[in-house]
mmCIF file of C-alpha atoms in Angstrom:
data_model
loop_
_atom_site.group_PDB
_atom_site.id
_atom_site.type_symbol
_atom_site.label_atom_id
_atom_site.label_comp_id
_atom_site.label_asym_id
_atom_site.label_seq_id
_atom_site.Cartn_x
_atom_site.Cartn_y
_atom_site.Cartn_z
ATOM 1 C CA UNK R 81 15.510 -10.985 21.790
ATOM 2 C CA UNK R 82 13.667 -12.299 19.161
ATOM 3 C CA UNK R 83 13.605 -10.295 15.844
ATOM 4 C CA UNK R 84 11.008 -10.525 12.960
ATOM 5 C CA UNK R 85 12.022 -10.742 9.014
ATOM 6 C CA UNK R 86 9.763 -10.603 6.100
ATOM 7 C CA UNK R 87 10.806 -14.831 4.802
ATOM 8 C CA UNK R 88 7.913 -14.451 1.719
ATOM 9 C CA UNK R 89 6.164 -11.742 -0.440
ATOM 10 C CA UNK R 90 2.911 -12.471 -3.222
ATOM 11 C CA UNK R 91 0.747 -10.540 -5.011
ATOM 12 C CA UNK R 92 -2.274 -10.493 -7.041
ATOM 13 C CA UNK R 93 -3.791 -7.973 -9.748
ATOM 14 C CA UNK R 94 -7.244 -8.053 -11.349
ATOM 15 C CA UNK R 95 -7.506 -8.841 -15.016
ATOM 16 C CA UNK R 96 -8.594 -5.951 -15.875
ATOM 17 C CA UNK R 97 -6.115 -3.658 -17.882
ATOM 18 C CA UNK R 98 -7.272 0.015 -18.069
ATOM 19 C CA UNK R 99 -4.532 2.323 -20.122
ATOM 20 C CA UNK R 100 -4.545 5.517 -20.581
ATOM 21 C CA UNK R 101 -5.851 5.687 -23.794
ATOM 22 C CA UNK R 102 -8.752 3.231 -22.672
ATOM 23 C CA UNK R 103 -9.821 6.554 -19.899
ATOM 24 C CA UNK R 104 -10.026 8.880 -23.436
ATOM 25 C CA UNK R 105 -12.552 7.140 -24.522
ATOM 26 C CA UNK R 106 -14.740 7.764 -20.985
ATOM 27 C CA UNK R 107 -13.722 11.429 -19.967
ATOM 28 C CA UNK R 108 -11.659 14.290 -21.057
ATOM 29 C CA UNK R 109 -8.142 13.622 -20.520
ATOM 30 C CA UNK R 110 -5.505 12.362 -22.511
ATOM 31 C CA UNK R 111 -1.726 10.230 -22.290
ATOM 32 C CA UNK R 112 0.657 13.327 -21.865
ATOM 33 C CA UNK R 113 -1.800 14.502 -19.306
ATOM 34 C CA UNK R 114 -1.757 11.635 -17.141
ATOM 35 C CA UNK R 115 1.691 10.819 -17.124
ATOM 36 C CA UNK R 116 2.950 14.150 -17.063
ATOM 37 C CA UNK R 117 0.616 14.577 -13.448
ATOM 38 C CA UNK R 118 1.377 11.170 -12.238
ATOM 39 C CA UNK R 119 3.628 8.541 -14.320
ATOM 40 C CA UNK R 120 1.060 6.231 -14.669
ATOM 41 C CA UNK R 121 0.295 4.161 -18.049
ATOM 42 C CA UNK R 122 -2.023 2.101 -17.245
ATOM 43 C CA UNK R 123 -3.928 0.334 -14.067
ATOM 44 C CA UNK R 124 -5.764 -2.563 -12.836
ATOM 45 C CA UNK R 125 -9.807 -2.316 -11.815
ATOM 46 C CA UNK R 126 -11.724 -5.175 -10.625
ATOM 47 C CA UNK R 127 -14.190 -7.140 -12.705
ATOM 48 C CA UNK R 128 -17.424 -7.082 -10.746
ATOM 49 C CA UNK R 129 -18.662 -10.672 -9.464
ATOM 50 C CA UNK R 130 -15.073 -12.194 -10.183
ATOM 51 C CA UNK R 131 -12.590 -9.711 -7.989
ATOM 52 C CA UNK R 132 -13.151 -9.186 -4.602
ATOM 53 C CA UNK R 133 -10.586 -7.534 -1.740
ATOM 54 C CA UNK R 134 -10.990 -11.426 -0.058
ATOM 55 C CA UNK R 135 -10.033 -13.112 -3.246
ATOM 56 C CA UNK R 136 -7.494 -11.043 -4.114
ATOM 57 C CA UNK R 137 -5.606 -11.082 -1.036
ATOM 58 C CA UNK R 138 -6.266 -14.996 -0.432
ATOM 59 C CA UNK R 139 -4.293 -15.398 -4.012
ATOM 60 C CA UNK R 140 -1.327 -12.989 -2.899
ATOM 61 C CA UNK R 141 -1.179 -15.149 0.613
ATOM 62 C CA UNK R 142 -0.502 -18.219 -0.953
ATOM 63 C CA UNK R 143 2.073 -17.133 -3.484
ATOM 64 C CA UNK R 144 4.053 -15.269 -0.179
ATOM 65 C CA UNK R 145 4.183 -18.782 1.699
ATOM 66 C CA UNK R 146 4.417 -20.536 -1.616
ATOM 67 C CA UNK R 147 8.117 -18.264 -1.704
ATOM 68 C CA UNK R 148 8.497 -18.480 1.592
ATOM 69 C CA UNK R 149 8.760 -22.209 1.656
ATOM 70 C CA UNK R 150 6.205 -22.631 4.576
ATOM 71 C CA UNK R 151 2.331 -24.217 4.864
ATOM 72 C CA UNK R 152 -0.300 -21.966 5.230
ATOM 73 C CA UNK R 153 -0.731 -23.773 8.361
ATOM 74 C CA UNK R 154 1.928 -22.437 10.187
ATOM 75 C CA UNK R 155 0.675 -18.796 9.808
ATOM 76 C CA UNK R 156 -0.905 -18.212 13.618
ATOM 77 C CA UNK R 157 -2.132 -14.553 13.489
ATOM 78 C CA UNK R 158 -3.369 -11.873 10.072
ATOM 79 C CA UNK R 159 -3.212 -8.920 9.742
ATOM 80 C CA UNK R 160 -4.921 -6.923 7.445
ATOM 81 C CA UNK R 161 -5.095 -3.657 5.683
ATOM 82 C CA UNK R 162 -7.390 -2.049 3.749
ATOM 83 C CA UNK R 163 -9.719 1.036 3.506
ATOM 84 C CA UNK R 164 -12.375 -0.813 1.259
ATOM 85 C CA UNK R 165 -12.978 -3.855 2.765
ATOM 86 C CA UNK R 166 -15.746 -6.109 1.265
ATOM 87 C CA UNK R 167 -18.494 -5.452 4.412
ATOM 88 C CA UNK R 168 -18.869 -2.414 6.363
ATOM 89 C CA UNK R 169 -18.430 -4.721 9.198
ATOM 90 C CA UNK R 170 -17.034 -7.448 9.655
ATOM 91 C CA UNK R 171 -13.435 -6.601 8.970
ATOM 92 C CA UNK R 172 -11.645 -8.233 5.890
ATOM 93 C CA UNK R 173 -9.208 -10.473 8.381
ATOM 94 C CA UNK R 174 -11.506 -12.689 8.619
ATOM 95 C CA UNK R 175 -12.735 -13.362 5.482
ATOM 96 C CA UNK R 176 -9.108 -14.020 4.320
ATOM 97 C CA UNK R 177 -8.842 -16.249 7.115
ATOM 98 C CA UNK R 178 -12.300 -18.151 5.846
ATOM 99 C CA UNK R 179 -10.569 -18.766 2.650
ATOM 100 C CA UNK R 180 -7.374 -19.596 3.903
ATOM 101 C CA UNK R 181 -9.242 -22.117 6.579
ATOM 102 C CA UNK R 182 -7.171 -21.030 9.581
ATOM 103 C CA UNK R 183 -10.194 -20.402 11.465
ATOM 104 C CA UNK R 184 -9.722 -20.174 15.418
ATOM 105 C CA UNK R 185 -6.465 -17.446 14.724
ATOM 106 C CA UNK R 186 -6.638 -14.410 15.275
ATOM 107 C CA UNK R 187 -7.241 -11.418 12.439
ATOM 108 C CA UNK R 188 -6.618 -7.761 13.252
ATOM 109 C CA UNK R 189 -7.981 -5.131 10.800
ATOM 110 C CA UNK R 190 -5.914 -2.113 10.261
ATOM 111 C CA UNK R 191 -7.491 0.800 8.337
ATOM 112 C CA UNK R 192 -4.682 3.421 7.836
ATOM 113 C CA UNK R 193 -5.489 3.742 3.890
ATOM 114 C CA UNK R 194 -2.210 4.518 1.956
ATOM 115 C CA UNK R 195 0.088 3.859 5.224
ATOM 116 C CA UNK R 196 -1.820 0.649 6.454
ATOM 117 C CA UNK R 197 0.841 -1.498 5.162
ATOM 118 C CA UNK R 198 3.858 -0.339 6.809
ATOM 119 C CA UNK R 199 1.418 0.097 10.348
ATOM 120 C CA UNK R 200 0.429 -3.193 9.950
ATOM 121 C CA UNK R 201 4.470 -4.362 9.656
ATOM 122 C CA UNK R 202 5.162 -2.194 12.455
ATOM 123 C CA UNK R 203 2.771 -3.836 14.584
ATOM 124 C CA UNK R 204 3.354 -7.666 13.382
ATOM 125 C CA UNK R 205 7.211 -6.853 14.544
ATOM 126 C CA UNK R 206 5.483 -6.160 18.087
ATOM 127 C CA UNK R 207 4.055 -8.873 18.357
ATOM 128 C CA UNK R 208 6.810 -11.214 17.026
ATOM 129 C CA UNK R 209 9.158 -9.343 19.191
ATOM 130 C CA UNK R 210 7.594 -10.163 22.315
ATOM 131 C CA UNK R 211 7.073 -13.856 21.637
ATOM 132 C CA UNK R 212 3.040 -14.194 21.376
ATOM 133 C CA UNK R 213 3.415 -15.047 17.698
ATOM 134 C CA UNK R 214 5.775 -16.672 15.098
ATOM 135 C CA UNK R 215 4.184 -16.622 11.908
ATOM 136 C CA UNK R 216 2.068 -13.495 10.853
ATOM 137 C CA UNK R 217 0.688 -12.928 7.179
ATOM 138 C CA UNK R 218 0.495 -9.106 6.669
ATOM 139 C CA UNK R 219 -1.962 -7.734 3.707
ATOM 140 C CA UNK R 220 -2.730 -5.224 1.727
ATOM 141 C CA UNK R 221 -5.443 -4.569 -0.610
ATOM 142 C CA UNK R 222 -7.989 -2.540 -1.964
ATOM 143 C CA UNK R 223 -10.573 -2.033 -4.318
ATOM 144 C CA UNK R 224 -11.005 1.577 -5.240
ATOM 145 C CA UNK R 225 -12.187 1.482 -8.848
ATOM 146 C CA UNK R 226 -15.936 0.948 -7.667
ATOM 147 C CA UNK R 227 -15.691 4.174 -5.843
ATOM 148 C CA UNK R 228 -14.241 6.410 -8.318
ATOM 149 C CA UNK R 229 -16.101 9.341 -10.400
ATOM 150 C CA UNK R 230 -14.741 7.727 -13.888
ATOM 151 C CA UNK R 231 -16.376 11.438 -15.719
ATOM 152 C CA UNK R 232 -14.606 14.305 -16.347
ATOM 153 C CA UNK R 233 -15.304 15.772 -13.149
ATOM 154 C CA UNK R 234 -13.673 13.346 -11.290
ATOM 155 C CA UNK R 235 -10.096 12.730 -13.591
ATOM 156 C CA UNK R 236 -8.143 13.851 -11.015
ATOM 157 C CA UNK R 237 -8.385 10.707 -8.938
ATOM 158 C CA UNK R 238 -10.116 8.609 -11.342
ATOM 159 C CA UNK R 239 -6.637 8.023 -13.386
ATOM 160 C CA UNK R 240 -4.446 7.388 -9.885
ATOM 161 C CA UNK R 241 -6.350 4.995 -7.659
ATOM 162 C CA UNK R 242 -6.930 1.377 -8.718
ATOM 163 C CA UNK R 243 -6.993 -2.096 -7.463
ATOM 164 C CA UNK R 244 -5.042 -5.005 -6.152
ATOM 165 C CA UNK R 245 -3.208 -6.840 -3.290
ATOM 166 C CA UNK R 246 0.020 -7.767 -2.168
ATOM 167 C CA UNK R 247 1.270 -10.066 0.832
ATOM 168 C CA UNK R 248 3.551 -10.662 3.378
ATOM 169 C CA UNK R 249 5.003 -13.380 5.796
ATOM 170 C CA UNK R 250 6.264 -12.383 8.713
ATOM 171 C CA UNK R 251 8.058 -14.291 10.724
ATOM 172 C CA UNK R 252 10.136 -14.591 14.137
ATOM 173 C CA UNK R 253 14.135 -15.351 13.797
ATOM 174 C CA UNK R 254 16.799 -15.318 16.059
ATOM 175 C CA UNK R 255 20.821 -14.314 15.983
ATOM 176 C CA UNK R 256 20.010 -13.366 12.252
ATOM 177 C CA UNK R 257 21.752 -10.397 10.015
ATOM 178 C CA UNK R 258 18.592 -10.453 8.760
ATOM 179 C CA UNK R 259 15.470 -8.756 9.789
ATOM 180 C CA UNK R 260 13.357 -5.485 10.805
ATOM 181 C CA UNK R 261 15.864 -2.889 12.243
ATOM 182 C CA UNK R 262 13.194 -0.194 13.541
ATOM 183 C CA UNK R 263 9.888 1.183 12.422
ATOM 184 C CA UNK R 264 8.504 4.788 12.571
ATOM 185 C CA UNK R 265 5.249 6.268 12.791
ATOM 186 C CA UNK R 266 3.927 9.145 12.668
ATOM 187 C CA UNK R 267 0.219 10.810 11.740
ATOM 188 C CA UNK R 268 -1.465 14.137 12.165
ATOM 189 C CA UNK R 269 -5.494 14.672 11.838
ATOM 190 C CA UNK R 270 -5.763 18.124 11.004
ATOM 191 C CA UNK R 271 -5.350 17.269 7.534
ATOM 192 C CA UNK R 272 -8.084 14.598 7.834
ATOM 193 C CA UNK R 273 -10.064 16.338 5.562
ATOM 194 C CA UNK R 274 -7.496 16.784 2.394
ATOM 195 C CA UNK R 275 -7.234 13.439 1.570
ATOM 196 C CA UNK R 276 -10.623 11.464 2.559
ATOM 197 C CA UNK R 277 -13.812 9.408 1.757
ATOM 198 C CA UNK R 278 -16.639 10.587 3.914
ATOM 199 C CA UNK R 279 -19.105 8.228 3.759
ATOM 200 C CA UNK R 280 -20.870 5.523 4.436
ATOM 201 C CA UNK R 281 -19.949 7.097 8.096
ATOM 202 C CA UNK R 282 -21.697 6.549 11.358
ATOM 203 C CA UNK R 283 -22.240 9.961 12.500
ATOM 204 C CA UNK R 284 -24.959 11.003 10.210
ATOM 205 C CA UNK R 285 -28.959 10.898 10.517
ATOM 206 C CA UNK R 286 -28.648 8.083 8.066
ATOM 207 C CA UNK R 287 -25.803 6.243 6.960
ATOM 208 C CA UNK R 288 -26.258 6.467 2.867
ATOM 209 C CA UNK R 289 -29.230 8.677 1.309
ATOM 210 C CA UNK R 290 -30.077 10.119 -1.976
ATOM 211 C CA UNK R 291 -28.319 13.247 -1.260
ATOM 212 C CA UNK R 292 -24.518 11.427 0.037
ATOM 213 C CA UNK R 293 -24.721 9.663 -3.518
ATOM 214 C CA UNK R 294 -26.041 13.159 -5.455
ATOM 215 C CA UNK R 295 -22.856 15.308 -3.721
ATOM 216 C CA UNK R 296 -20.226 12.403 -4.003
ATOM 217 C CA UNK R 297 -19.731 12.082 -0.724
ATOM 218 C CA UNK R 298 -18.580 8.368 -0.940
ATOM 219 C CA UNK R 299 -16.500 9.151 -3.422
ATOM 220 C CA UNK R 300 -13.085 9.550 -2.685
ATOM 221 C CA UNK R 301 -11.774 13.219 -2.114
ATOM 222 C CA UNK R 302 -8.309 14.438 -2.657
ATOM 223 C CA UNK R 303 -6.495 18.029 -2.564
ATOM 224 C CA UNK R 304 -3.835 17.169 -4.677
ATOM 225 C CA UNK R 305 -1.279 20.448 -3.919
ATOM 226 C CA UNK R 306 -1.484 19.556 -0.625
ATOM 227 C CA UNK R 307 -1.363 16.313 -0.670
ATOM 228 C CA UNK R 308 2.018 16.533 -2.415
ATOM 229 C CA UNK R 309 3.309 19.352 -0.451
ATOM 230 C CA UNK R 310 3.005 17.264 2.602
ATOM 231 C CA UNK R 311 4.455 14.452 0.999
ATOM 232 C CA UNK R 312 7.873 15.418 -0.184
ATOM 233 C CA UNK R 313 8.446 16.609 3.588
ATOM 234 C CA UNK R 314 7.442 13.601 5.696
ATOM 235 C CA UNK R 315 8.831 11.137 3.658
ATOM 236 C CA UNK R 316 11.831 12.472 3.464
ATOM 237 C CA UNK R 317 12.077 12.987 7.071
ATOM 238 C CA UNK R 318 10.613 9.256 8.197
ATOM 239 C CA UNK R 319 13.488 7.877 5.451
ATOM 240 C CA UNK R 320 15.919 10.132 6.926
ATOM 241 C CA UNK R 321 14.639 9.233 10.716
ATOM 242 C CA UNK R 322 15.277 5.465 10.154
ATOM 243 C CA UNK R 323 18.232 5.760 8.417
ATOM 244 C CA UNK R 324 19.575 8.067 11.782
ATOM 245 C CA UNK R 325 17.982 5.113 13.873
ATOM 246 C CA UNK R 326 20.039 2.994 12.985
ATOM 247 C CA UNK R 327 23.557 5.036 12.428
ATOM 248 C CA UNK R 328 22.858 4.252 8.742
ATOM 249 C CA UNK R 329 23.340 6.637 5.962
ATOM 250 C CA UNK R 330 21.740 6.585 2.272
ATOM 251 C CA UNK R 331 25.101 5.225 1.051
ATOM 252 C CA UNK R 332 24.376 2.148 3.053
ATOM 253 C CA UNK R 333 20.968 1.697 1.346
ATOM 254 C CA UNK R 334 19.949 -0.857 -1.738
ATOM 255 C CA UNK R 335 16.828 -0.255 -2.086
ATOM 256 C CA UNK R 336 14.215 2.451 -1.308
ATOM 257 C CA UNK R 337 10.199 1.085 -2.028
ATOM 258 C CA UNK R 338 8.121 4.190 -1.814
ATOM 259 C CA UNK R 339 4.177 3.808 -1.347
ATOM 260 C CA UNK R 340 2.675 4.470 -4.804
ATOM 261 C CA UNK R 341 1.178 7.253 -4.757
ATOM 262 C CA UNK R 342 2.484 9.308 -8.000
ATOM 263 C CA UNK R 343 5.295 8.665 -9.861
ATOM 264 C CA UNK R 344 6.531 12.536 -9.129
ATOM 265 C CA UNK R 345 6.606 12.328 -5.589
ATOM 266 C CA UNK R 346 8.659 9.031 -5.653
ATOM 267 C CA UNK R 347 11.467 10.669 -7.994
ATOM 268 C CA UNK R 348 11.619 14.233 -6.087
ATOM 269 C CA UNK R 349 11.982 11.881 -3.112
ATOM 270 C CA UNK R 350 15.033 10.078 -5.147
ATOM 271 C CA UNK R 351 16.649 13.055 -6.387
ATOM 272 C CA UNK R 352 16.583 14.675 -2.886
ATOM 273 C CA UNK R 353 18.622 11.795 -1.577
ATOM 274 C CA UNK R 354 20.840 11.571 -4.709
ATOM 275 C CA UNK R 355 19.792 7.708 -5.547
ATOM 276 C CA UNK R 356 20.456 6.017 -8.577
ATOM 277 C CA UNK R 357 17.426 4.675 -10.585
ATOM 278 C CA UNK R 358 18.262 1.261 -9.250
ATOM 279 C CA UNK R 359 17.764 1.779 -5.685
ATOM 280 C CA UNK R 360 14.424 3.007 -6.052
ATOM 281 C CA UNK R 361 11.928 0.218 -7.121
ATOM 282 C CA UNK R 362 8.661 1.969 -9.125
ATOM 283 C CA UNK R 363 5.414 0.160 -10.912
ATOM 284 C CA UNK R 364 3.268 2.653 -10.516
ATOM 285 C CA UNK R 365 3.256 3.343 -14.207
ATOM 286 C CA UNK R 366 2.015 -0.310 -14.367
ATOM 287 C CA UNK R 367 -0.664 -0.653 -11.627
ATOM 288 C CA UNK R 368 -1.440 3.126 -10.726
ATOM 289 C CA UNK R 369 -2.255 3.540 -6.470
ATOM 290 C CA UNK R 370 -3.312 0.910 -4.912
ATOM 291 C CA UNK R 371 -2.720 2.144 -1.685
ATOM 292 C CA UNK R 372 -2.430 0.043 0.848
ATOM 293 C CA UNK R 373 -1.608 -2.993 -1.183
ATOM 294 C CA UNK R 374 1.243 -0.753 -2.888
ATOM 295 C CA UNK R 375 4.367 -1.120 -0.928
ATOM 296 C CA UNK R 376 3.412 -5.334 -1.216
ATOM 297 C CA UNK R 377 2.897 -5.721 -4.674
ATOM 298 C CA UNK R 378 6.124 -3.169 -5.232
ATOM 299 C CA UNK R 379 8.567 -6.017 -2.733
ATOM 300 C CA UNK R 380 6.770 -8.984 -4.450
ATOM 301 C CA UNK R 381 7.645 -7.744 -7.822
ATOM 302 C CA UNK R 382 11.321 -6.545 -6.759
ATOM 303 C CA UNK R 383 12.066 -9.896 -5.047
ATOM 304 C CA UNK R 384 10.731 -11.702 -8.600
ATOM 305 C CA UNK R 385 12.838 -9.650 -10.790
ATOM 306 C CA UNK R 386 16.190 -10.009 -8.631
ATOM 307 C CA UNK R 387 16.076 -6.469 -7.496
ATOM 308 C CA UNK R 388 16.653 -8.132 -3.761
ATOM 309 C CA UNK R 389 18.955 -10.043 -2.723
ATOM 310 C CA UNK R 390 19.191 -11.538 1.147
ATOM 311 C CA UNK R 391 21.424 -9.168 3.229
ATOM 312 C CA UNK R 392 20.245 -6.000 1.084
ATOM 313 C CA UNK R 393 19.376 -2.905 3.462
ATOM 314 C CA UNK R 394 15.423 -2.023 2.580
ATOM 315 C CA UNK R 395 13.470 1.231 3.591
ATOM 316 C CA UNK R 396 9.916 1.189 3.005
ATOM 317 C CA UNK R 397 8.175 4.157 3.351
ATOM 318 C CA UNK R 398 4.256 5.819 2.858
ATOM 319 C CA UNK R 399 2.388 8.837 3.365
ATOM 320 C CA UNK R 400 -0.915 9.164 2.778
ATOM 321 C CA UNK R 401 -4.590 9.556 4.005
ATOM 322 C CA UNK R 402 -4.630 10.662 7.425
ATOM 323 C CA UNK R 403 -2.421 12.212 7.051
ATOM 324 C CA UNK R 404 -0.398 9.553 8.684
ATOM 325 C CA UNK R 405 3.398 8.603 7.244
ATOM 326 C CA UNK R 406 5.864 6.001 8.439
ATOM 327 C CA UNK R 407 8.550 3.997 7.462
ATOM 328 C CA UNK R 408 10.433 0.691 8.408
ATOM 329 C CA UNK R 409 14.332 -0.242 8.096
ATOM 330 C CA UNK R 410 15.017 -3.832 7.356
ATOM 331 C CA UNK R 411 17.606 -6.709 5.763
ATOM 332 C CA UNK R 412 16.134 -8.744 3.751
#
């Protein structure tokens, strides 16, 4: 049976430096308080009319198959993920696709916010596993800056979210150490509402009106406590559940990349496992959440500074909006 293996990893981040100290200067906040809450130093937002999520991700895809040794040309299906895509409709797959010119393929959209990424890895394995396609480019990226409350009233997610976008190749091998051992997913709607950005949404007398833009309402909403709460639990249990998958233990593992979602959550995570600092792979503190191009931009930057190595045992794992959670167990 044929078995899929990430061959090529890219990323791309705006320009645009914001520190901490630069947020001072536009709300009431300060250094100790955002690192103490999150980690994070400092963060990329987009420069209007220069950045977009297409851009972005088209730069990421060619410095994956750039490392991955192959032509853009070989890539026969996308798949991308993002929860601010640059239209309402049409999706952002095929806008990459546009710039990439491999018109006529196919491009599946995949809007699972802070978990897109590993869904979307979970579902390229399907279809690599079952022969319909050899070479798929996986994305992530966003563009949350534009959407964020940058007062005082909106800190709270203001100094987490930012932008960027990371890439993946994906592609089929055969009798190889090497590759995707299992992926796990899980999600559960009730908590829809904790961790959410309500609109532009379909279900209203009118789509976006004075009043959406007066309450916030497409801005994005987040109840932190719970948020974390939930957290710490599923990922330790989706880690744990691919690790039991596939009779490994956390001995076995070299290297854990966590979505980015706070710098806290990723060390409780670490120290209930009992890893060393170099098994888990951070930047948060560089690039803040950018989540769905997180766990992308995390590899890309791993792979460049030698933190992988080809036969190394990988779990990637996210929780986020949804809430939905999963996680994937891999060689590299």
């Amino acid at each position: 049976m044929k078995k899929s293996r990430i061959i090529g990893v890219g990323h791309y981040v705006p320009d645009n430096v914001v520190t901490n100290h630069d947020l001072t200067k536009i709300m009431d906040t300060s250094d100790e308080w955002i690192v103490e809450r999150t980690g994070i130093k400092e963060r990329r937002w987009f420069t209007p009319g220069v950045d977009t999520v297409a851009n972005m991700s088209t730069k990421a895809s060619k410095m994956a198959a750039e490392r991955a040794g192959i032509d853009i040309k070989e890539i026969d299906f996308i798949i991308f993920s993002t929860s601010t895509p640059d239209y309402f409709a049409p999706g952002n797959g095929v806008l990459l696709q546009r710039e990439l010119g491999l018109q006529g393929i196919g491009a599946l959209d995949i809007r699972n916010a802070c978990s897109g990424f590993i869904y979307g890895l979970s579902v390229a394995d399907q279809f690599i596993k079952t022969g319909m396609y050899k070479t798929i480019l996986l994305v992530g990226a966003e563009i949350q800056s534009s959407a964020l409350d940058k007062s005082t009233a909106g800190r709270s997610n203001a100094v987490i979210f930012a932008d960027g976008a990371g890439a993946a190749i994906v592609q089929a091998t055969e009798g190889s150490h090497q590759g995707i051992l299992s992926s796990h997913l899980h999600a559960d709607g009730d908590y829809a509402e904790e961790l959410y950005l309500k609109d532009p949404g379909s279900s209203r007398e009118t789509r976006l009106s004075p009043e959406m833009v007066n309450d916030d309402s497409f801005r994005m909403q987040m109840n932190g406590n719970v948020v974390f709460k939930h957290a710490v639990v599923r990922f330790h249990e989706v880690i744990k559940e691919a690790l039991t998958a596939n009779d490994k233990t956390v001995d076995d593992l070299d290297l854990l990349v966590p979505h980015q979602a706070n710098l806290r959550i990723s060390q409780f995570i670490q120290q209930q496992f009992g890893l060393a600092d170099e098994k888990v792979f951070n930047n948060i503190q560089r690039y803040g959440n950018t989540t769905a191009a997180t766990i992308p931009l995390a590899l890309s930057e791993a792979w460049d500074q030698g933190k992988i190595k080809e036969g190394d045992l990988l779990c990637l794992a996210a929780f986020g909006s949804g809430f939905a959670w999963g996680s994937v167990l891999l060689h590299w």
